[in-house]
PDB file of C-alpha atoms in Angstrom:
ATOM      1  CA  MET A   1       0.000   0.000   0.000  1.00  0.00           C
ATOM      2  CA  ALA A   2       1.457   3.323  -1.082  1.00  0.00           C
ATOM      3  CA  THR A   3       1.584   6.191   1.376  1.00  0.00           C
ATOM      4  CA  GLN A   4      -0.862   8.978   0.592  1.00  0.00           C
ATOM      5  CA  THR A   5      -0.213  12.650   1.139  1.00  0.00           C
ATOM      6  CA  LEU A   6      -2.438  14.667   3.444  1.00  0.00           C
ATOM      7  CA  ALA A   7      -4.083  16.280   0.406  1.00  0.00           C
ATOM      8  CA  GLU A   8      -4.815  12.856  -1.107  1.00  0.00           C
ATOM      9  CA  ARG A   9      -6.263  11.531   2.148  1.00  0.00           C
ATOM     10  CA  SER A  10      -8.382  14.694   2.521  1.00  0.00           C
ATOM     11  CA  LYS A  11      -9.745  14.275  -1.004  1.00  0.00           C
ATOM     12  CA  THR A  12     -10.550  10.605  -0.390  1.00  0.00           C
ATOM     13  CA  LEU A  13     -12.402  11.367   2.845  1.00  0.00           C
ATOM     14  CA  ALA A  14     -14.189  14.531   1.622  1.00  0.00           C
ATOM     15  CA  PRO A  15     -17.364  12.746   0.432  1.00  0.00           C
ATOM     16  CA  THR A  16     -17.780  11.199   3.898  1.00  0.00           C
ATOM     17  CA  GLY A  17     -17.438  14.514   5.742  1.00  0.00           C
ATOM     18  CA  LEU A  18     -14.455  13.147   7.657  1.00  0.00           C
ATOM     19  CA  GLU A  19     -10.994  14.649   7.926  1.00  0.00           C
ATOM     20  CA  PRO A  20      -7.781  12.667   8.134  1.00  0.00           C
ATOM     21  CA  LEU A  21      -6.056  12.447  11.489  1.00  0.00           C
ATOM     22  CA  LEU A  22      -2.380  13.393  11.506  1.00  0.00           C
ATOM     23  CA  THR A  23       0.380  11.496  13.237  1.00  0.00           C
ATOM     24  CA  THR A  24       2.752  13.391  15.505  1.00  0.00           C
ATOM     25  CA  ASP A  25       5.349  13.420  12.715  1.00  0.00           C
ATOM     26  CA  GLU A  26       2.823  14.766  10.204  1.00  0.00           C
ATOM     27  CA  LEU A  27       1.768  17.489  12.654  1.00  0.00           C
ATOM     28  CA  ARG A  28       5.432  18.386  13.213  1.00  0.00           C
ATOM     29  CA  ALA A  29       6.051  18.588   9.477  1.00  0.00           C
ATOM     30  CA  TYR A  30       2.907  20.644   8.820  1.00  0.00           C
ATOM     31  CA  PHE A  31       3.781  23.304  11.402  1.00  0.00           C
ATOM     32  CA  GLY A  32       7.576  22.951  11.195  1.00  0.00           C
ATOM     33  CA  ILE A  33       7.905  22.287  14.922  1.00  0.00           C
ATOM     34  CA  SER A  34       9.829  19.870  17.109  1.00  0.00           C
ATOM     35  CA  ALA A  35       8.581  16.791  18.937  1.00  0.00           C
ATOM     36  CA  TRP A  36       9.142  18.738  22.183  1.00  0.00           C
ATOM     37  CA  THR A  37       6.748  21.452  20.988  1.00  0.00           C
ATOM     38  CA  VAL A  38       4.068  18.890  20.098  1.00  0.00           C
ATOM     39  CA  ASN A  39       4.440  17.405  23.581  1.00  0.00           C
ATOM     40  CA  GLU A  40       4.153  20.856  25.195  1.00  0.00           C
ATOM     41  CA  TRP A  41       1.060  21.615  23.107  1.00  0.00           C
ATOM     42  CA  ARG A  42      -0.435  18.293  24.189  1.00  0.00           C
ATOM     43  CA  LYS A  43       0.221  19.095  27.870  1.00  0.00           C
ATOM     44  CA  ALA A  44      -1.356  22.538  27.350  1.00  0.00           C
ATOM     45  CA  GLY A  45      -4.558  20.973  26.034  1.00  0.00           C
ATOM     46  CA  CYS A  46      -4.053  20.596  22.300  1.00  0.00           C
ATOM     47  CA  PRO A  47      -6.887  18.374  21.040  1.00  0.00           C
ATOM     48  CA  MET A  48      -5.862  14.853  20.123  1.00  0.00           C
ATOM     49  CA  GLU A  49      -7.360  11.434  19.842  1.00  0.00           C
ATOM     50  CA  ARG A  50      -6.002   8.128  20.998  1.00  0.00           C
ATOM     51  CA  ILE A  51      -6.211   5.214  18.621  1.00  0.00           C
ATOM     52  CA  PRO A  52      -5.730   1.535  19.458  1.00  0.00           C
ATOM     53  CA  GLY A  53      -2.215   0.872  20.622  1.00  0.00           C
ATOM     54  CA  GLY A  54      -2.079   4.146  22.545  1.00  0.00           C
ATOM     55  CA  ARG A  55      -0.917   6.216  19.579  1.00  0.00           C
ATOM     56  CA  ARG A  56      -1.920   9.851  19.254  1.00  0.00           C
ATOM     57  CA  ARG A  57      -3.621  11.406  16.242  1.00  0.00           C
ATOM     58  CA  PHE A  58      -4.460  15.042  15.608  1.00  0.00           C
ATOM     59  CA  ASN A  59      -7.341  16.592  13.675  1.00  0.00           C
ATOM     60  CA  LEU A  60      -5.716  19.487  11.831  1.00  0.00           C
ATOM     61  CA  ALA A  61      -8.818  21.709  11.921  1.00  0.00           C
ATOM     62  CA  ALA A  62      -9.198  21.197  15.685  1.00  0.00           C
ATOM     63  CA  VAL A  63      -5.515  21.955  16.264  1.00  0.00           C
ATOM     64  CA  LYS A  64      -5.754  25.150  14.192  1.00  0.00           C
ATOM     65  CA  GLU A  65      -8.818  26.261  16.191  1.00  0.00           C
ATOM     66  CA  TRP A  66      -6.997  25.514  19.449  1.00  0.00           C
ATOM     67  CA  LEU A  67      -3.956  27.505  18.322  1.00  0.00           C
ATOM     68  CA  ALA A  68      -6.151  30.458  17.337  1.00  0.00           C
ATOM     69  CA  ALA A  69      -7.755  30.393  20.793  1.00  0.00           C
ATOM     70  CA  GLN A  70      -4.300  30.302  22.371  1.00  0.00           C
ATOM     71  CA  ASP A  71      -3.286  33.367  20.350  1.00  0.00           C
ATOM     72  CA  GLU A  72      -6.423  35.217  21.485  1.00  0.00           C
ATOM     73  CA  ASP A  73      -5.752  34.319  25.127  1.00  0.00           C
ATOM     74  CA  HIS A  74      -2.148  35.503  24.865  1.00  0.00           C
ATOM     75  CA  ALA A  75      -3.192  38.729  23.147  1.00  0.00           C
ATOM     76  CA  GLN A  76      -5.703  39.444  25.914  1.00  0.00           C
ATOM     77  CA  ALA A  77      -3.080  38.741  28.572  1.00  0.00           C
ATOM     78  CA  ARG A  78      -0.585  41.083  26.862  1.00  0.00           C
ATOM     79  CA  ALA A  79      -3.252  43.793  26.611  1.00  0.00           C
ATOM     80  CA  GLU A  80      -4.057  43.437  30.317  1.00  0.00           C
ATOM     81  CA  VAL A  81      -0.368  43.759  31.234  1.00  0.00           C
ATOM     82  CA  ALA A  82      -0.110  46.861  29.032  1.00  0.00           C
ATOM     83  CA  ARG A  83      -3.206  48.408  30.667  1.00  0.00           C
ATOM     84  CA  LYS A  84      -1.785  47.764  34.126  1.00  0.00           C
ATOM     85  CA  GLY A  85       1.510  49.292  33.078  1.00  0.00           C
ATOM     86  CA  VAL A  86      -0.188  52.455  31.795  1.00  0.00           C
ATOM     87  CA  ALA A  87      -2.310  52.705  34.956  1.00  0.00           C
ATOM     88  CA  ALA A  88       0.771  52.330  37.157  1.00  0.00           C
ATOM     89  CA  ARG A  89       2.529  55.192  35.359  1.00  0.00           C
ATOM     90  CA  ALA A  90      -0.459  57.520  35.696  1.00  0.00           C
TER      91      ALA A  90
END
């Protein structure tokens, strides 16, 4: 069985409404990150699914949504720090 690319798997699954689940290595390659970063994301709550054998799989759309929420949370935290800094100087 030949290995399919993510695009090929997505096209195959499209009629079913399903999305392919990525392995840790595929997630690393997609985002250009290290295994350590994937592990830190997982500990921070990155959505993942366990498959038989205890392996982890990641839904790309869910991971992207989670990352966007993380960015919003960090932006709000930075804004709060900036507001406190301005108030302290006043």
